[in-house]
Amino acid sequence: MTSPTHPANAGDTGGYDPTAVESKWRERWRERGTNTTDLASGERPFYALMMFPYPSAEGLHVGNLFAFTGNDIYGRFHRQQGHTVFEPLGYDAFGIHSENYALKVGVHPMRLIPKNIANFRRQLERAGLMVDWGKSVDTTAPDYYRWTQWVFLQLYKRGLAYKKKAAVNWCPSCKTVLANEQVVGGACERCGTIVEQRLLEQWFFRISDYAERLLHNLDTIDWSDTTKTAQRNWIGRSEGARLRFPVAGASGAGRSTADISDITVFTTRPDTIFGATYMVLAPEHPMVDLLTTDGQRAEVQAYRDRATKQDLVSRKTTKEKTGVFTGSHAINPATGKEVPVWIADYVLMEYGTGAIMAVPGHDERDFDFATVFNLPIVRVVAAPDDTAATPLESAFTDDAAGHLVNSEQFDGLPVAEGKRAVTAWLAERGAGTPVTNYRLHDWCISRQRYWGPPIPIVYCDACGPQPVPEQDLPVVLPDIPDFRPDDSGISPLARHAEWYHVACPQCGAKARRETDVSDTFLDSAWYFLRYPSVGHDDVPFDPAITKKWLPVNSYIGGNEHAVLHLLYSRFITMVLHDMGYLHFEEPFTRFRAHGLIIREGAKMSKSRGNVVNPDAFIDQWGADSFRTYLMFLGPYEEGGDFRDAGIIGVKRFLDRLWLAATLATEEGTPDAAVVRKLHQTIAKVTSDIPKLSYNTAIAAMMEYMNTLRKGERTPHRQEVEPVVQMIAPFAPHVAEELWERFGHTVSVFDSAWPAFDAELAREDSVQLAVQVNGKLRGTLAVARAITQAEALAAALADPAIAKYVTGEVKKVIFVPGRLLNLVV
Ligand SMILES: [Zn+2]
Ligand SMILES: [Zn+2]
């Protein structure tokens, strides 16, 4: 039963031939529909989801395969546990990434993407994934994005989609809006161009309405702690107060105070209000014009012009403090004193109210600003041991345990109590209200680009904005040759007249289409709902199938999506739940982030030219060895270092298994010691896989091979068959082949998982720890059933232990199977 060998193959280890075995089983699985999930009637449904890839032109990255293989093992393992497993995969192919690449190589994305997808599909097929390809999605296909547009319309109907003018980061080179996370050191993350600020009309989703629920529900789902923490920080809940500072008399500005309302601020530290010695407004704050006195107007205007040229991130992080006095004052509602009102770029319109009460004594940025502009700095919190309230040399911020000072009737109150007392006092006087604030902003889903689903809205002069009727979806993205964005900040779709002009769905008059397309994060915020319902063309997701298959049982993906993608998916799911479309509000019951792999100690990158090409390794070693090696690199959730030479060890291990299986005999009985090791291995692998501890599971199976073939003994079939079942999730092709050679006619994945027998796994000998006067002096391998007297004799017979027994043994403490302590 030896297989033909190919001496020309550099990966040849004298063992089995992966090329033959793997192509045979790829074909078999296709013929038999092994990987096709019976969605309608399969029992114990288990949805094993992995984050779908962006089909880049470079082809499948080894990082993709690392991620997918980990999910595949988890899915296959559950199938062997008797679940009907659904493991779909698709392509997240819209977005600026593809579009920029298309622009660079001069190929239209509608031609480029299908080619990339075909290449990905070819590579993925070789990887031995248990993917049901009949249920794939491509976000750029009209029969998919029709429903992305439908999702938009549901949010619109619900009042959760709205349009507003907003300051955004604008990359003049990419000619697009960037999220704050895409701006690095003031420059575009993609192209390095210095980012500007622009005011654009944009579509937003009211995700901030869901902040509290998004936060609260985290306690109910089984996600890695790091991911939950990242989401909590992103949502950024803080309790505080909204406070009103009346504007002081006209200050000689020569304008009526009647049109000036109070300046409202949000603060998490209302207890420090007695230390608020000035105020700062964002340069864009709508009150700036009214507050600016004639004498200050030129200087204020110049500063505002400069601020709009800066990107939002640098404004938040810049160390240098700049600002201009408006000429006006406000009244601190606690002290009754007048405080000057300034504008400065370190205050942003997008956070809180766009205005702050500055407390230089207890905020670093305010302290720096006050120092530069010579504004008063007052200490209002003192450290617990600081009874004299010593003057400040820097902002005192580590003050949670402190007490209030210079705060009149509140002096001496601890900070936490002070917050409550001051807020209540200000509320009583009509100067404030307690509020909860969130860092989470509404989700800007508009992109002034071409490569995305058009937002399904029509503008009519008579009727105003109108949603495209659902039966008219999809609004098909037109195939236009000129898809290049320009400086106008208007999507290229506006230049395509036949598409742009359309009849109003309400009155039939001439109207115009919305020309923005939606953010790719919207495509991926609901794709997991579509997979099981692929083929149901009249609905986005079939109610009965959805009820059976969702929420997702297990989701595996990259940590880089720990915040946005996962948060947006949770939000969209909650909205669809609230609208009665879904029976659950959390889409992913369990989420685990996989680690990253490096190569020969270095980060992989195209510029270094050290990216692992999966095709080359699979050609040489086969997919089974490649998969198993990837999983052997380190803990799955941490990743590991890919060393090219390391894969041979894994191939040899599979060769040994192959040899053991082909040599196995049915004569005689299995060896008791081998069976003991086998059951210990079953226990280990069965508990490791659910923990994604794949590397230790593989190590346990390798170790078992040493016991199995010790002294080149001929193994018994019953000693080998369970290993074939256990290696199957890792090395599916070779496992199927060996399983078939054992005479089975059904797939190894439809065989049961090997049963663990604790009695068979029990060791006859145990490690006994020996202590002398409570100090560990050695361990003895002894029979499990050893008596106290026998254990004592064995300990005294060991010179390494006996040398510590310097006198008469006065007392013996014996815990059978564990410990022997001698008191001398
Ligand atoms: Zn750019
Ligand atoms: Zn109309």
Short mmCIF file of C-alpha atoms in Angstrom, two decimals, residues 212-629:
data_model
loop_
_atom_site.label_atom_id
_atom_site.label_comp_id
_atom_site.label_asym_id
_atom_site.label_seq_id
_atom_site.Cartn_x
_atom_site.Cartn_y
_atom_site.Cartn_z
CA GLU A 212 -25.63 52.05 26.00
CA ARG A 213 -26.95 48.79 24.57
CA LEU A 214 -23.77 48.08 22.64
CA LEU A 215 -21.91 48.52 25.91
CA HIS A 216 -24.30 46.60 28.13
CA ASN A 217 -24.68 43.57 25.84
CA LEU A 218 -20.93 42.95 25.93
CA ASP A 219 -21.55 41.31 29.30
CA THR A 220 -23.76 38.69 27.65
CA ILE A 221 -21.46 37.37 24.89
CA ASP A 222 -18.49 35.00 24.88
CA TRP A 223 -15.80 37.18 23.30
CA SER A 224 -12.11 37.52 24.06
CA ASP A 225 -11.55 40.07 26.81
CA THR A 226 -9.21 42.16 24.67
CA THR A 227 -11.93 42.58 22.06
CA LYS A 228 -14.54 43.50 24.64
CA THR A 229 -12.18 46.02 26.21
CA ALA A 230 -11.44 47.59 22.82
CA GLN A 231 -15.18 47.98 22.22
CA ARG A 232 -15.78 49.44 25.68
CA ASN A 233 -13.04 52.00 25.15
CA TRP A 234 -14.35 52.89 21.74
CA ILE A 235 -17.86 53.45 23.07
CA GLY A 236 -16.22 55.50 25.85
CA ARG A 237 -19.03 56.04 28.31
CA SER A 238 -18.47 58.82 30.80
CA GLU A 239 -20.71 60.35 33.41
CA GLY A 240 -20.69 64.04 33.99
CA ALA A 241 -22.77 67.17 33.67
CA ARG A 242 -23.86 69.64 31.07
CA LEU A 243 -23.18 73.10 32.52
CA ARG A 244 -24.29 76.53 31.36
CA PHE A 245 -22.02 79.55 31.53
CA PRO A 246 -23.94 82.82 30.89
CA VAL A 247 -22.15 85.29 28.63
CA ALA A 248 -21.12 88.41 30.54
CA GLY A 249 -22.41 91.85 29.39
CA ALA A 250 -21.61 92.99 25.88
CA SER A 251 -18.01 93.73 26.91
CA GLY A 252 -18.03 96.72 24.62
CA ALA A 253 -18.48 94.49 21.61
CA GLY A 254 -21.22 96.76 20.37
CA ARG A 255 -23.78 94.05 19.74
CA SER A 256 -26.95 92.97 21.48
CA THR A 257 -26.64 90.24 24.09
CA ALA A 258 -30.20 89.16 23.31
CA ASP A 259 -29.11 86.81 20.51
CA ILE A 260 -26.45 85.25 22.66
CA SER A 261 -27.40 82.13 24.53
CA ASP A 262 -25.39 80.62 27.35
CA ILE A 263 -22.24 78.68 26.52
CA THR A 264 -22.89 75.02 27.23
CA VAL A 265 -20.13 72.61 28.14
CA PHE A 266 -20.01 68.94 28.96
CA THR A 267 -17.63 67.94 31.71
CA THR A 268 -16.86 64.68 33.49
CA ARG A 269 -15.45 66.78 36.34
CA PRO A 270 -18.16 69.13 37.55
CA ASP A 271 -16.45 68.97 40.96
CA THR A 272 -13.62 71.14 39.57
CA ILE A 273 -15.83 74.02 38.45
CA PHE A 274 -14.40 76.38 41.07
CA GLY A 275 -11.11 76.02 39.21
CA ALA A 276 -12.58 76.90 35.78
CA THR A 277 -10.69 80.11 35.07
CA TYR A 278 -11.35 80.48 31.34
CA MET A 279 -13.36 78.89 28.55
CA VAL A 280 -12.33 77.58 25.15
CA LEU A 281 -14.52 77.15 22.08
CA ALA A 282 -13.66 75.15 18.99
CA PRO A 283 -12.81 77.59 16.18
CA GLU A 284 -15.85 76.24 14.27
CA HIS A 285 -18.23 76.80 17.20
CA PRO A 286 -21.37 78.62 15.96
CA MET A 287 -21.16 81.21 18.77
CA VAL A 288 -17.69 82.43 17.84
CA ASP A 289 -18.93 85.16 15.50
CA LEU A 290 -21.30 86.56 18.09
CA LEU A 291 -18.75 86.47 20.87
CA THR A 292 -15.89 88.00 18.93
CA THR A 293 -15.46 91.69 19.64
CA ASP A 294 -14.55 94.08 16.84
CA GLY A 295 -11.05 94.54 18.17
CA GLN A 296 -10.39 90.81 18.07
CA ARG A 297 -12.16 89.99 14.81
CA ALA A 298 -9.20 90.01 12.43
CA GLU A 299 -7.09 87.85 14.68
CA VAL A 300 -9.94 85.40 15.36
CA GLN A 301 -10.71 85.08 11.64
CA ALA A 302 -7.10 84.40 10.75
CA TYR A 303 -6.91 81.71 13.40
CA ARG A 304 -10.13 80.05 12.22
CA ASP A 305 -8.85 79.93 8.65
CA ARG A 306 -5.67 78.25 9.80
CA ALA A 307 -7.53 75.71 11.93
CA THR A 308 -9.72 74.47 9.07
CA LYS A 309 -6.62 73.49 7.15
CA GLN A 310 -5.57 71.07 9.86
CA ASP A 311 -6.72 67.48 10.15
CA LEU A 312 -8.69 66.40 13.18
CA VAL A 313 -6.17 63.97 14.55
CA SER A 314 -3.25 66.40 14.72
CA ARG A 315 -5.57 68.83 16.43
CA LYS A 316 -6.24 66.32 19.14
CA THR A 317 -2.66 65.27 19.62
CA THR A 318 -0.59 68.38 18.98
CA LYS A 319 1.58 69.49 21.89
CA GLU A 320 1.94 73.09 20.82
CA LYS A 321 -0.82 75.25 22.29
CA THR A 322 -2.23 78.05 20.17
CA GLY A 323 -5.37 80.14 20.55
CA VAL A 324 -6.99 83.57 20.38
CA PHE A 325 -9.06 85.56 22.87
CA THR A 326 -12.54 86.45 21.52
CA GLY A 327 -12.74 89.59 23.62
CA SER A 328 -15.78 88.29 25.52
CA HIS A 329 -16.26 86.85 28.98
CA ALA A 330 -18.59 84.32 30.50
CA ILE A 331 -19.68 83.95 34.12
CA ASN A 332 -18.57 80.91 36.08
CA PRO A 333 -21.88 79.78 37.61
CA ALA A 334 -20.15 78.52 40.75
CA THR A 335 -17.86 81.44 41.59
CA GLY A 336 -19.90 84.17 39.89
CA LYS A 337 -16.62 85.49 38.46
CA GLU A 338 -16.05 86.56 34.88
CA VAL A 339 -13.81 84.25 32.87
CA PRO A 340 -12.36 85.04 29.42
CA VAL A 341 -13.60 83.10 26.37
CA TRP A 342 -10.93 81.89 23.96
CA ILE A 343 -10.88 79.81 20.81
CA ALA A 344 -8.26 77.10 20.30
CA ASP A 345 -7.82 74.18 17.93
CA TYR A 346 -7.37 71.62 20.71
CA VAL A 347 -11.12 71.82 21.27
CA LEU A 348 -13.10 69.95 18.63
CA MET A 349 -16.73 70.43 17.62
CA GLU A 350 -17.16 66.69 17.39
CA TYR A 351 -16.63 65.98 21.05
CA GLY A 352 -19.16 67.10 23.68
CA THR A 353 -20.53 70.53 22.83
CA GLY A 354 -17.50 72.02 21.10
CA ALA A 355 -16.80 74.19 24.14
CA ILE A 356 -14.98 73.47 27.39
CA MET A 357 -14.61 75.02 30.79
CA ALA A 358 -10.84 75.05 31.23
CA VAL A 359 -9.55 73.82 34.57
CA PRO A 360 -5.80 74.33 34.25
CA GLY A 361 -5.11 73.06 37.76
CA HIS A 362 -6.26 69.57 36.85
CA ASP A 363 -5.97 69.10 33.11
CA GLU A 364 -2.64 68.95 31.30
CA ARG A 365 -3.73 70.59 28.08
CA ASP A 366 -5.51 73.39 29.96
CA PHE A 367 -2.43 73.82 32.17
CA ASP A 368 -0.12 74.15 29.13
CA PHE A 369 -2.52 76.59 27.50
CA ALA A 370 -2.88 78.70 30.65
CA THR A 371 0.89 78.78 31.03
CA VAL A 372 1.42 79.97 27.45
CA PHE A 373 -1.27 82.66 27.68
CA ASN A 374 -0.77 83.63 31.29
CA LEU A 375 -4.22 82.67 32.52
CA PRO A 376 -4.96 81.99 36.22
CA ILE A 377 -4.31 78.47 37.54
CA VAL A 378 -6.19 77.49 40.70
CA ARG A 379 -5.89 74.27 42.64
CA VAL A 380 -9.29 72.84 43.55
CA VAL A 381 -8.28 69.29 44.42
CA ALA A 382 -5.56 68.34 46.90
CA ALA A 383 -3.92 64.97 47.50
CA PRO A 384 -5.15 63.07 50.58
CA ASP A 385 -2.06 64.00 52.63
CA ASP A 386 -1.85 67.59 51.35
CA THR A 387 -3.68 69.64 53.97
CA ALA A 388 -2.08 72.92 52.93
CA ALA A 389 -3.27 72.70 49.30
CA THR A 390 0.20 73.57 48.03
CA PRO A 391 0.44 75.66 44.84
CA LEU A 392 0.65 73.76 41.56
CA GLU A 393 3.74 73.36 39.40
CA SER A 394 1.97 71.14 36.92
CA ALA A 395 -1.56 69.90 36.42
CA PHE A 396 -2.59 67.60 39.27
CA THR A 397 -4.51 64.91 37.42
CA ASP A 398 -3.97 61.80 39.48
CA ASP A 399 -6.55 63.12 41.87
CA ALA A 400 -9.26 60.46 42.16
CA ALA A 401 -8.39 59.89 45.83
CA GLY A 402 -8.10 63.60 46.60
CA HIS A 403 -10.47 66.08 48.26
CA LEU A 404 -11.83 69.44 47.15
CA VAL A 405 -10.15 72.71 48.18
CA ASN A 406 -10.78 76.36 47.23
CA SER A 407 -14.35 75.27 46.51
CA GLU A 408 -16.25 77.13 49.24
CA GLN A 409 -18.89 74.95 50.95
CA PHE A 410 -17.57 71.83 49.16
CA ASP A 411 -14.09 72.02 50.65
CA GLY A 412 -12.97 68.73 52.15
CA LEU A 413 -15.33 66.53 50.15
CA PRO A 414 -13.73 63.51 48.46
CA VAL A 415 -13.68 63.82 44.64
CA ALA A 416 -16.39 61.21 43.93
CA GLU A 417 -18.74 62.73 46.48
CA GLY A 418 -17.85 66.21 45.28
CA LYS A 419 -18.96 65.32 41.74
CA ARG A 420 -22.41 64.38 42.95
CA ALA A 421 -22.76 67.29 45.38
CA VAL A 422 -21.57 69.98 42.95
CA THR A 423 -23.75 68.62 40.13
CA ALA A 424 -26.82 68.60 42.40
CA TRP A 425 -26.07 72.14 43.63
CA LEU A 426 -25.63 73.47 40.07
CA ALA A 427 -28.80 71.68 38.91
CA GLU A 428 -30.75 73.28 41.76
CA ARG A 429 -29.54 76.69 40.63
CA GLY A 430 -30.52 75.96 37.02
CA ALA A 431 -26.90 75.96 35.89
CA GLY A 432 -26.52 72.33 34.90
CA THR A 433 -27.92 68.83 34.39
CA PRO A 434 -26.29 65.47 35.04
CA VAL A 435 -25.66 63.58 31.76
CA THR A 436 -23.94 60.52 30.40
CA ASN A 437 -21.70 61.10 27.42
CA TYR A 438 -20.21 58.66 24.90
CA ARG A 439 -17.12 58.87 22.82
CA LEU A 440 -18.91 56.88 20.10
CA HIS A 441 -19.97 59.13 17.21
CA ASP A 442 -22.55 58.48 14.57
CA TRP A 443 -21.28 56.34 11.73
CA CYS A 444 -20.53 58.29 8.55
CA ILE A 445 -21.44 55.90 5.75
CA SER A 446 -21.04 58.28 2.77
CA ARG A 447 -18.14 57.85 0.39
CA GLN A 448 -17.64 60.25 -2.52
CA ARG A 449 -16.25 57.46 -4.60
CA TYR A 450 -17.29 55.06 -7.31
CA TRP A 451 -16.63 51.53 -6.10
CA GLY A 452 -19.48 50.86 -3.70
CA PRO A 453 -23.24 50.37 -3.59
CA PRO A 454 -25.06 53.61 -4.55
CA ILE A 455 -27.04 54.97 -1.61
CA PRO A 456 -30.69 54.44 -2.63
CA ILE A 457 -32.04 57.98 -2.29
CA VAL A 458 -33.50 60.30 -4.95
CA TYR A 459 -33.70 64.09 -4.58
CA CYS A 460 -36.80 65.78 -5.93
CA ASP A 461 -37.21 69.58 -5.87
CA ALA A 462 -40.89 69.17 -5.04
CA CYS A 463 -40.85 66.20 -2.63
CA GLY A 464 -37.40 66.44 -1.08
CA PRO A 465 -35.25 63.35 -0.52
CA GLN A 466 -37.12 60.16 -1.37
CA PRO A 467 -36.08 56.58 -0.63
CA VAL A 468 -35.91 54.35 -3.69
CA PRO A 469 -38.89 51.94 -3.42
CA GLU A 470 -37.71 48.51 -2.25
CA GLN A 471 -39.09 46.78 -5.35
CA ASP A 472 -36.85 49.01 -7.49
CA LEU A 473 -33.66 47.74 -5.85
CA PRO A 474 -30.89 47.29 -6.68
CA VAL A 475 -29.80 50.73 -7.76
CA VAL A 476 -27.19 49.26 -10.05
CA LEU A 477 -23.74 50.79 -10.05
CA PRO A 478 -23.24 51.82 -13.68
CA ASP A 479 -20.28 50.52 -15.61
CA ILE A 480 -18.66 53.86 -16.47
CA PRO A 481 -15.17 54.22 -17.92
CA ASP A 482 -14.30 57.34 -15.91
CA PHE A 483 -14.53 56.35 -12.28
CA ARG A 484 -11.69 58.56 -11.11
CA PRO A 485 -12.55 60.82 -8.15
CA ASP A 486 -11.85 64.53 -8.55
CA ASP A 487 -11.29 67.51 -6.27
CA SER A 488 -14.93 68.53 -6.11
CA GLY A 489 -15.70 66.10 -3.29
CA ILE A 490 -18.61 64.85 -5.39
CA SER A 491 -18.78 61.22 -6.44
CA PRO A 492 -17.84 60.38 -10.07
CA LEU A 493 -21.37 59.01 -10.46
CA ALA A 494 -22.62 62.62 -10.72
CA ARG A 495 -20.84 62.92 -14.08
CA HIS A 496 -22.89 60.09 -15.54
CA ALA A 497 -26.03 61.89 -16.72
CA GLU A 498 -28.19 58.90 -17.79
CA TRP A 499 -27.72 57.43 -14.40
CA TYR A 500 -27.86 60.62 -12.35
CA HIS A 501 -31.19 61.92 -13.72
CA VAL A 502 -34.15 59.84 -12.69
CA ALA A 503 -37.90 60.26 -12.16
CA CYS A 504 -39.03 61.03 -8.62
CA PRO A 505 -40.58 57.86 -7.16
CA GLN A 506 -43.20 60.05 -5.46
CA CYS A 507 -44.39 62.54 -8.13
CA GLY A 508 -42.65 61.38 -11.29
CA ALA A 509 -40.99 64.75 -11.88
CA LYS A 510 -37.35 65.05 -12.91
CA ALA A 511 -35.17 64.23 -9.95
CA ARG A 512 -31.52 63.35 -9.16
CA ARG A 513 -29.93 60.31 -7.61
CA GLU A 514 -27.76 60.45 -4.51
CA THR A 515 -24.26 60.08 -5.89
CA ASP A 516 -22.46 58.91 -2.73
CA VAL A 517 -21.86 55.21 -2.36
CA SER A 518 -21.90 53.51 1.03
CA ASP A 519 -18.96 52.55 3.23
CA THR A 520 -17.58 49.00 2.77
CA PHE A 521 -18.18 48.47 6.47
CA LEU A 522 -21.89 48.42 5.64
CA ASP A 523 -21.34 45.55 3.17
CA SER A 524 -19.69 43.52 5.90
CA ALA A 525 -22.08 44.55 8.69
CA TRP A 526 -24.71 42.05 7.57
CA TYR A 527 -23.05 39.46 5.26
CA PHE A 528 -23.33 36.67 7.84
CA LEU A 529 -27.12 36.99 7.55
CA ARG A 530 -26.95 36.40 3.82
CA TYR A 531 -24.81 33.24 3.58
CA PRO A 532 -27.44 30.71 4.74
CA SER A 533 -30.05 32.41 2.53
CA VAL A 534 -28.01 32.58 -0.68
CA GLY A 535 -30.40 31.59 -3.46
CA HIS A 536 -33.45 33.08 -1.73
CA ASP A 537 -33.69 35.94 -4.16
CA ASP A 538 -36.87 37.54 -2.88
CA VAL A 539 -35.60 38.25 0.65
CA PRO A 540 -32.33 39.39 2.21
CA PHE A 541 -32.53 36.46 4.61
CA ASP A 542 -35.11 33.72 4.83
CA PRO A 543 -36.94 33.75 8.20
CA ALA A 544 -37.02 29.97 8.76
CA ILE A 545 -33.38 29.43 7.79
CA THR A 546 -32.30 32.43 9.83
CA LYS A 547 -34.16 31.11 12.84
CA LYS A 548 -32.36 27.80 12.49
CA TRP A 549 -28.83 29.02 11.77
CA LEU A 550 -28.37 32.29 13.56
CA PRO A 551 -26.91 33.84 15.59
CA VAL A 552 -23.45 32.69 14.50
CA ASN A 553 -22.05 30.10 16.92
CA SER A 554 -18.41 30.92 16.41
CA TYR A 555 -16.72 33.81 14.67
CA ILE A 556 -12.99 33.95 14.08
CA GLY A 557 -11.16 36.91 12.63
CA GLY A 558 -8.44 39.49 12.91
CA ASN A 559 -7.97 41.80 15.85
CA GLU A 560 -7.77 44.80 13.50
CA HIS A 561 -11.55 44.46 13.24
CA ALA A 562 -12.07 44.28 17.00
CA VAL A 563 -13.75 47.66 16.96
CA LEU A 564 -15.37 48.94 13.79
CA HIS A 565 -16.53 45.87 11.88
CA LEU A 566 -17.72 44.04 14.97
CA LEU A 567 -19.42 47.12 16.41
CA TYR A 568 -21.20 47.95 13.14
CA SER A 569 -22.37 44.34 12.75
CA ARG A 570 -23.76 44.39 16.27
CA PHE A 571 -25.51 47.71 15.62
CA ILE A 572 -27.13 46.62 12.33
CA THR A 573 -28.25 43.37 13.98
CA MET A 574 -29.84 45.30 16.86
CA VAL A 575 -31.71 47.57 14.47
CA LEU A 576 -33.00 44.64 12.41
CA HIS A 577 -33.98 42.93 15.64
CA ASP A 578 -35.88 46.01 16.80
CA MET A 579 -37.69 46.13 13.47
CA GLY A 580 -38.85 42.54 13.93
CA TYR A 581 -36.63 40.99 11.26
CA LEU A 582 -34.37 39.01 13.59
CA HIS A 583 -35.00 37.00 16.75
CA PHE A 584 -31.63 37.90 18.33
CA GLU A 585 -29.78 41.12 18.94
CA GLU A 586 -26.21 39.89 19.17
CA PRO A 587 -24.92 38.36 15.90
CA PHE A 588 -21.86 36.47 17.19
CA THR A 589 -22.27 34.31 20.26
CA ARG A 590 -18.55 33.65 20.47
CA PHE A 591 -15.70 35.62 18.95
CA ARG A 592 -11.99 34.88 19.04
CA ALA A 593 -9.25 36.87 17.38
CA HIS A 594 -6.40 34.93 15.80
CA GLY A 595 -2.78 36.01 16.08
CA LEU A 596 -0.37 37.14 13.41
CA ILE A 597 2.47 35.23 11.86
CA ILE A 598 5.88 36.53 10.99
CA ARG A 599 8.57 34.85 8.87
CA GLU A 600 12.07 33.99 10.07
CA GLY A 601 11.65 36.51 12.90
CA ALA A 602 10.59 39.42 10.68
CA LYS A 603 7.29 41.00 9.83
CA MET A 604 6.11 39.95 6.39
CA SER A 605 5.74 42.71 3.82
CA LYS A 606 5.72 43.13 0.09
CA SER A 607 8.54 45.65 0.27
CA ARG A 608 10.75 43.22 2.21
CA GLY A 609 9.85 40.56 -0.32
CA ASN A 610 9.46 37.98 2.44
CA VAL A 611 5.78 37.15 2.15
CA VAL A 612 5.08 33.42 2.27
CA ASN A 613 3.48 32.32 -0.99
CA PRO A 614 0.99 29.60 -0.03
CA ASP A 615 0.98 28.15 -3.57
CA ALA A 616 4.69 27.39 -3.48
CA PHE A 617 4.49 25.62 -0.12
CA ILE A 618 1.38 23.66 -1.06
CA ASP A 619 3.06 22.59 -4.34
CA GLN A 620 6.06 21.35 -2.44
CA TRP A 621 4.57 19.89 0.73
CA GLY A 622 0.85 19.58 0.20
CA ALA A 623 -1.99 21.45 1.84
CA ASP A 624 -2.20 19.06 4.79
CA SER A 625 1.39 19.70 5.87
CA PHE A 626 1.03 23.41 5.22
CA ARG A 627 -2.15 23.67 7.29
CA THR A 628 -0.78 21.58 10.12
CA TYR A 629 2.46 23.53 10.12
#
